CSV table of C-alpha atoms in Angstrom, one decimal:
chain,number,residue,atom,x,y,z
A,1,ARG,CA,50.5,-0.1,-11.6
A,2,LYS,CA,49.3,2.4,-8.6
A,3,ARG,CA,47.9,0.2,-5.9
A,4,LEU,CA,43.7,0.5,-4.9
A,5,ASN,CA,42.8,3.0,-3.0
A,6,VAL,CA,40.9,0.4,-0.1
A,7,VAL,CA,38.6,3.3,1.7
A,8,ALA,CA,37.7,4.4,-1.5
A,9,ILE,CA,36.5,1.0,-2.4
A,10,LEU,CA,34.7,-0.1,1.1
A,11,LEU,CA,33.0,3.4,0.8
A,12,ASN,CA,31.6,2.9,-2.3
A,13,ALA,CA,30.4,-0.3,-1.5
A,14,LEU,CA,28.8,0.2,1.3
A,15,ILE,CA,27.6,4.0,1.3
A,16,PRO,CA,25.4,4.0,-1.5
A,17,SER,CA,23.8,0.8,-0.3
A,18,MET,CA,23.4,2.7,2.8
A,19,ALA,CA,21.7,5.2,1.6
A,20,PHE,CA,19.5,3.2,-0.6
A,21,ALA,CA,18.0,1.3,2.6
A,22,MET,CA,17.8,5.0,4.1
A,23,SER,CA,15.7,6.2,1.1
A,24,GLY,CA,13.9,3.1,0.7
A,25,TRP,CA,12.6,3.0,4.6
A,26,ALA,CA,11.4,6.4,4.6
A,27,PHE,CA,9.4,6.2,1.8
A,28,SER,CA,8.2,3.3,2.4
A,29,PHE,CA,6.8,3.7,5.9
A,30,SER,CA,6.2,6.0,8.6
A,31,THR,CA,8.4,9.0,8.2
A,32,HIS,CA,6.7,9.5,5.0
A,33,TYR,CA,3.0,9.5,6.7
A,34,GLU,CA,3.9,11.9,9.3
A,35,GLN,CA,6.3,14.1,7.8
A,36,PRO,CA,5.9,13.7,3.8
A,37,MET,CA,8.2,17.0,2.9
A,38,LEU,CA,10.6,15.7,5.2
A,39,THR,CA,11.2,12.7,2.6
A,40,TRP,CA,11.8,13.8,0.0
A,41,LEU,CA,13.6,17.1,1.6
A,42,LEU,CA,16.1,14.5,2.2
A,43,LEU,CA,16.2,12.7,-0.9
A,44,VAL,CA,16.8,16.6,-2.0
A,45,LEU,CA,20.2,16.9,0.1
A,46,ALA,CA,21.0,13.0,-1.5
A,47,LEU,CA,21.0,14.7,-4.6
A,48,LEU,CA,23.0,17.3,-3.4
A,49,ILE,CA,26.1,15.4,-1.9
A,50,SER,CA,25.6,13.3,-5.0
A,51,MET,CA,26.4,17.2,-7.0
A,52,ILE,CA,28.4,17.8,-5.1
A,53,SER,CA,30.6,14.8,-4.9
A,54,TYR,CA,30.3,14.6,-8.8
A,55,VAL,CA,31.8,18.3,-9.2
A,56,LEU,CA,34.9,17.1,-6.7
A,57,GLY,CA,35.0,14.1,-8.7
A,58,ARG,CA,36.1,16.5,-12.2
A,59,CYS,CA,38.3,18.5,-10.3
A,60,ASN,CA,40.2,15.6,-8.8
A,61,ARG,CA,41.0,13.2,-11.7
A,62,GLN,CA,43.0,10.4,-11.2
A,63,VAL,CA,45.2,9.4,-12.9
A,64,ALA,CA,44.9,7.0,-16.4
A,65,GLY,CA,44.1,3.5,-14.9
A,66,GLN,CA,42.8,4.4,-11.9
A,67,PRO,CA,39.2,4.5,-10.8
A,68,MET,CA,37.5,7.9,-10.6
A,69,TRP,CA,36.3,7.2,-6.8
A,70,TYR,CA,34.4,10.3,-6.9
A,71,THR,CA,32.4,10.1,-9.9
A,72,PHE,CA,31.0,6.5,-9.2
A,73,PHE,CA,30.3,7.4,-6.3
A,74,ALA,CA,28.2,10.1,-7.6
A,75,ILE,CA,26.6,8.0,-9.7
A,76,SER,CA,26.2,5.2,-7.5
A,77,PHE,CA,24.9,7.5,-4.6
A,78,ALA,CA,22.1,9.0,-6.1
A,79,LEU,CA,20.9,6.3,-8.6
A,80,ALA,CA,20.6,4.5,-4.7
A,81,SER,CA,19.1,7.4,-3.4
A,82,LEU,CA,16.3,7.9,-6.4
A,83,LEU,CA,15.8,3.8,-6.3
A,84,GLY,CA,15.6,3.8,-2.3
A,85,ALA,CA,12.8,6.2,-3.2
A,86,ALA,CA,11.1,4.5,-5.7
A,87,LEU,CA,10.4,1.3,-4.3
A,88,GLY,CA,9.4,2.9,-0.6
A,89,ASP,CA,7.5,5.2,-2.6
A,90,TYR,CA,5.5,2.1,-4.4
A,91,LEU,CA,5.5,0.2,-1.1
A,92,PHE,CA,4.1,2.9,0.3
A,93,HIS,CA,1.3,3.8,-1.4
A,94,SER,CA,1.0,0.1,-2.2
A,95,THR,CA,0.3,-1.6,1.2
A,96,MET,CA,1.6,0.8,4.3
A,97,GLU,CA,-0.4,4.1,3.2
A,98,ALA,CA,-3.8,1.8,4.4
A,99,ALA,CA,-2.4,0.0,7.0
A,100,PHE,CA,-1.1,3.3,8.9
A,101,ASN,CA,-4.9,4.9,8.1
A,102,PHE,CA,-6.5,1.6,9.4
A,103,GLN,CA,-3.7,2.4,12.2
A,104,SER,CA,-5.1,5.7,12.7
A,105,MET,CA,-9.4,4.7,12.5
A,106,SER,CA,-11.7,3.1,14.8
A,107,SER,CA,-12.6,-0.2,15.3
A,108,TYR,CA,-15.9,-0.9,16.3
A,109,PRO,CA,-17.5,-5.1,17.9
A,110,ALA,CA,-20.5,-5.6,18.0
A,111,VAL,CA,-22.1,-3.9,14.8
A,112,ASP,CA,-26.1,-5.1,14.3
A,113,PRO,CA,-26.4,-4.2,10.5
A,114,ALA,CA,-30.4,-4.0,11.5
A,115,LYS,CA,-29.6,-1.3,14.4
A,116,GLN,CA,-26.4,0.6,13.3
A,117,LYS,CA,-26.5,3.4,10.6
A,118,GLY,CA,-23.1,4.3,8.7
A,119,GLN,CA,-23.1,7.5,9.6
A,120,GLU,CA,-23.0,6.7,13.3
A,121,ILE,CA,-19.6,4.9,12.1
A,122,MET,CA,-18.4,6.9,9.6
A,123,ASP,CA,-14.2,6.6,10.9
A,124,ALA,CA,-14.4,3.0,11.1
A,125,GLY,CA,-11.3,1.5,9.7
A,126,ARG,CA,-12.2,-2.3,11.0
A,127,VAL,CA,-15.4,-2.8,11.9
A,128,TYR,CA,-16.9,-6.5,13.7
A,129,PHE,CA,-20.3,-7.4,12.9
A,130,SER,CA,-22.4,-9.2,15.5
A,131,SER,CA,-23.4,-12.7,15.3
A,132,GLY,CA,-26.2,-14.2,13.0
A,133,SER,CA,-24.0,-11.2,10.2
A,134,LYS,CA,-23.7,-12.5,7.0
A,135,LEU,CA,-23.3,-11.2,3.2
A,136,ASP,CA,-27.2,-11.2,1.3
A,137,LEU,CA,-26.0,-12.8,-2.0
A,138,SER,CA,-28.7,-12.2,-3.6
A,139,LYS,CA,-29.0,-8.8,-4.2
A,140,SER,CA,-25.7,-9.3,-5.6
A,141,MET,CA,-24.7,-6.0,-8.2
A,142,SER,CA,-21.8,-4.8,-10.4
A,143,PHE,CA,-20.8,-2.1,-12.1
A,144,HIS,CA,-18.6,-2.3,-15.3
A,145,ASN,CA,-16.5,0.3,-16.3
A,146,PHE,CA,-13.2,-1.9,-18.0
A,147,ASP,CA,-13.1,-3.1,-14.5
A,148,GLU,CA,-16.2,-5.7,-12.5
A,149,TYR,CA,-17.1,-3.6,-9.1
A,150,CYS,CA,-19.2,-6.0,-6.9
A,151,VAL,CA,-21.2,-5.0,-4.1
A,152,ALA,CA,-23.7,-7.2,-2.2
A,153,PRO,CA,-25.0,-5.9,0.9
A,154,ILE,CA,-23.9,-7.4,5.3
A,155,VAL,CA,-27.4,-8.0,6.4
A,156,HIS,CA,-28.7,-9.6,9.7
A,157,GLY,CA,-29.8,-12.9,9.4
A,158,ASP,CA,-33.5,-13.1,7.2
A,159,ILE,CA,-34.5,-8.9,8.4
A,160,GLU,CA,-35.2,-6.8,5.3
A,161,LEU,CA,-33.7,-3.4,6.6
A,162,ALA,CA,-34.6,0.4,6.6
A,163,SER,CA,-31.2,1.2,5.4
A,164,TYR,CA,-28.3,-1.2,3.8
A,165,ASP,CA,-26.2,0.8,5.0
A,166,PHE,CA,-22.7,-1.9,4.9
A,167,TRP,CA,-22.2,-3.6,2.0
A,168,ALA,CA,-19.2,-6.1,0.6
A,169,VAL,CA,-17.0,-5.2,-2.4
A,170,GLY,CA,-14.3,-6.1,-5.0
A,171,THR,CA,-12.9,-6.2,-8.0
A,172,ASN,CA,-13.6,-8.8,-10.6
A,173,CYS,CA,-14.4,-11.4,-8.9
A,174,CYS,CA,-18.8,-11.4,-10.0
A,175,ASP,CA,-19.9,-15.0,-11.2
A,176,GLN,CA,-19.5,-14.7,-15.1
A,177,ARG,CA,-22.7,-16.9,-15.1
A,178,ASP,CA,-25.0,-15.6,-12.4
A,179,GLY,CA,-23.7,-12.6,-11.0
A,180,LEU,CA,-23.0,-13.2,-7.5
A,181,PHE,CA,-20.9,-11.5,-5.7
A,182,ARG,CA,-17.8,-13.8,-4.7
A,183,CYS,CA,-15.2,-11.6,-3.6
A,184,GLY,CA,-13.1,-11.7,0.0
A,185,GLU,CA,-14.5,-14.9,2.1
A,186,TYR,CA,-17.2,-14.8,1.3
A,187,ALA,CA,-17.5,-18.3,1.6
A,188,ASN,CA,-16.1,-18.7,4.8
A,189,ILE,CA,-18.8,-18.9,7.0
A,190,HIS,CA,-16.5,-18.1,9.9
A,191,ALA,CA,-16.2,-14.5,8.5
A,192,ARG,CA,-18.6,-11.7,9.7
A,193,SER,CA,-16.0,-9.0,9.7
A,194,GLY,CA,-15.1,-6.4,7.2
A,195,LEU,CA,-11.9,-4.0,6.7
A,196,ARG,CA,-12.5,-0.1,5.6
A,197,TYR,CA,-12.2,0.0,1.6
A,198,MET,CA,-10.3,3.3,0.6
A,199,ASP,CA,-8.7,3.7,-2.4
A,200,GLN,CA,-10.6,6.4,-3.4
A,201,GLU,CA,-10.3,6.7,-7.0
A,202,ARG,CA,-13.0,3.1,-7.3
A,203,GLN,CA,-15.4,3.8,-4.4
A,204,GLN,CA,-17.0,6.3,-7.3
A,205,HIS,CA,-17.7,2.8,-9.1
A,206,PHE,CA,-18.3,1.1,-6.1
A,207,MET,CA,-21.4,3.4,-4.9
A,208,ALA,CA,-22.9,3.2,-8.5
A,209,ALA,CA,-23.1,-0.5,-8.5
A,210,VAL,CA,-25.1,0.1,-4.8
A,211,LYS,CA,-27.1,2.7,-7.0
A,212,GLN,CA,-27.0,0.0,-9.5
A,213,ALA,CA,-29.1,-2.4,-6.4
A,214,GLU,CA,-30.9,0.4,-5.1
A,215,ALA,CA,-32.9,0.2,-8.1
A,216,ALA,CA,-33.1,-3.1,-8.8
A,217,PHE,CA,-34.1,-4.7,-5.3
A,218,GLY,CA,-36.5,-2.2,-4.6
A,219,LEU,CA,-34.1,-0.8,-1.3
A,220,LYS,CA,-32.7,2.5,0.7
A,221,ALA,CA,-28.7,3.0,1.3
A,222,LYS,CA,-28.8,6.3,2.8
A,223,HIS,CA,-25.1,6.3,4.2
A,224,PRO,CA,-23.4,3.3,2.2
A,225,LEU,CA,-20.1,2.3,3.3
A,226,LEU,CA,-17.7,0.0,1.7
A,227,PHE,CA,-15.4,-2.7,3.5
A,228,THR,CA,-13.4,-6.4,2.2
A,229,TRP,CA,-15.8,-8.7,3.9
A,230,LEU,CA,-13.1,-11.5,5.8
A,231,GLN,CA,-12.7,-12.7,8.3
A,232,ASP,CA,-9.8,-11.8,10.7
A,233,PRO,CA,-9.0,-7.7,9.1
A,234,LEU,CA,-6.5,-7.3,11.9
A,235,ALA,CA,-4.6,-9.9,10.6
A,236,MET,CA,-4.9,-9.0,6.9
A,237,ILE,CA,-3.4,-6.0,7.8
A,238,ASN,CA,-0.8,-7.4,9.6
A,239,THR,CA,-0.3,-9.9,6.2
A,240,LYS,CA,0.3,-7.1,4.0
A,241,VAL,CA,2.4,-5.0,6.2
A,242,ALA,CA,4.8,-8.8,6.6
A,243,SER,CA,5.2,-8.8,3.3
A,244,ALA,CA,6.0,-4.7,2.7
A,245,TRP,CA,8.9,-5.1,4.8
A,246,HIS,CA,10.7,-8.5,3.5
A,247,PHE,CA,9.6,-6.5,-0.2
A,248,TYR,CA,11.9,-3.7,1.2
A,249,TYR,CA,15.3,-6.1,2.8
A,250,VAL,CA,14.9,-8.1,-0.5
A,251,GLY,CA,15.7,-4.5,-2.4
A,252,VAL,CA,18.2,-3.5,0.3
A,253,GLY,CA,20.3,-7.0,-0.2
A,254,THR,CA,19.8,-6.8,-4.5
A,255,PHE,CA,20.5,-3.5,-4.7
A,256,PHE,CA,23.8,-4.0,-2.1
A,257,PHE,CA,25.1,-6.9,-4.1
A,258,THR,CA,24.4,-5.0,-7.7
A,259,ASN,CA,26.4,-2.3,-6.8
A,260,LEU,CA,29.3,-4.4,-4.8
A,261,PHE,CA,30.0,-6.0,-8.4
A,262,GLY,CA,30.5,-2.8,-9.6
A,263,VAL,CA,32.6,-1.7,-7.2
A,264,ILE,CA,34.5,-5.0,-8.1
A,265,VAL,CA,34.5,-3.8,-12.0
A,266,ALA,CA,35.1,-0.2,-11.4
């Protein structure tokens, strides 16, 4: 029996895992946000390397009983790049894209819903409302389209507003008995902040709920902005980013040991 190619074994154990880590990182984080075209070009380059390795493997077949390391490398490198891209793309669209958006948007302190208009802070990502601001749960409303889209206006004290431009929103969190808003940190007496709701596909359904509230309660919402109601928006963003990094590290570790097992078996 011929001696095992130790260098080939080490390269096949390490390089695909590095490709997975790099592909996942590129698709998950700032590169995807700032230079999306470069991210896809890197994936194409990785697949091109795999194709070249596969061709070399076909031209340099090993003798019987020896692993065809070029072919193994080509397959594992391509899978690593594609799986890393899939993981990264999921993390980016589920968490990191919104986090980067919030970082690029403005933060507004001491916003008084009774005095400021929605059109004055259209670029808001995080809003910290003034003391005395709260949710008016008596004006809760929902719009049903497969999911339940719940809204409640953010007000200041018991003052009737000329325009209700600030709304807390949530999905499938209305009380089934009385229809009252039960989303976000509605029960937290210290909650007085909003994290801008950025899901473009669902915004239209929340806007429909706002329109229904206008008709039901005889109020106006000239420039409605949608928020997740909570105490500390920045802490929530940091928690989600930390969770994304944890998921990424778990993915890299899982792929490394899975690929290592494949190398040993080969």
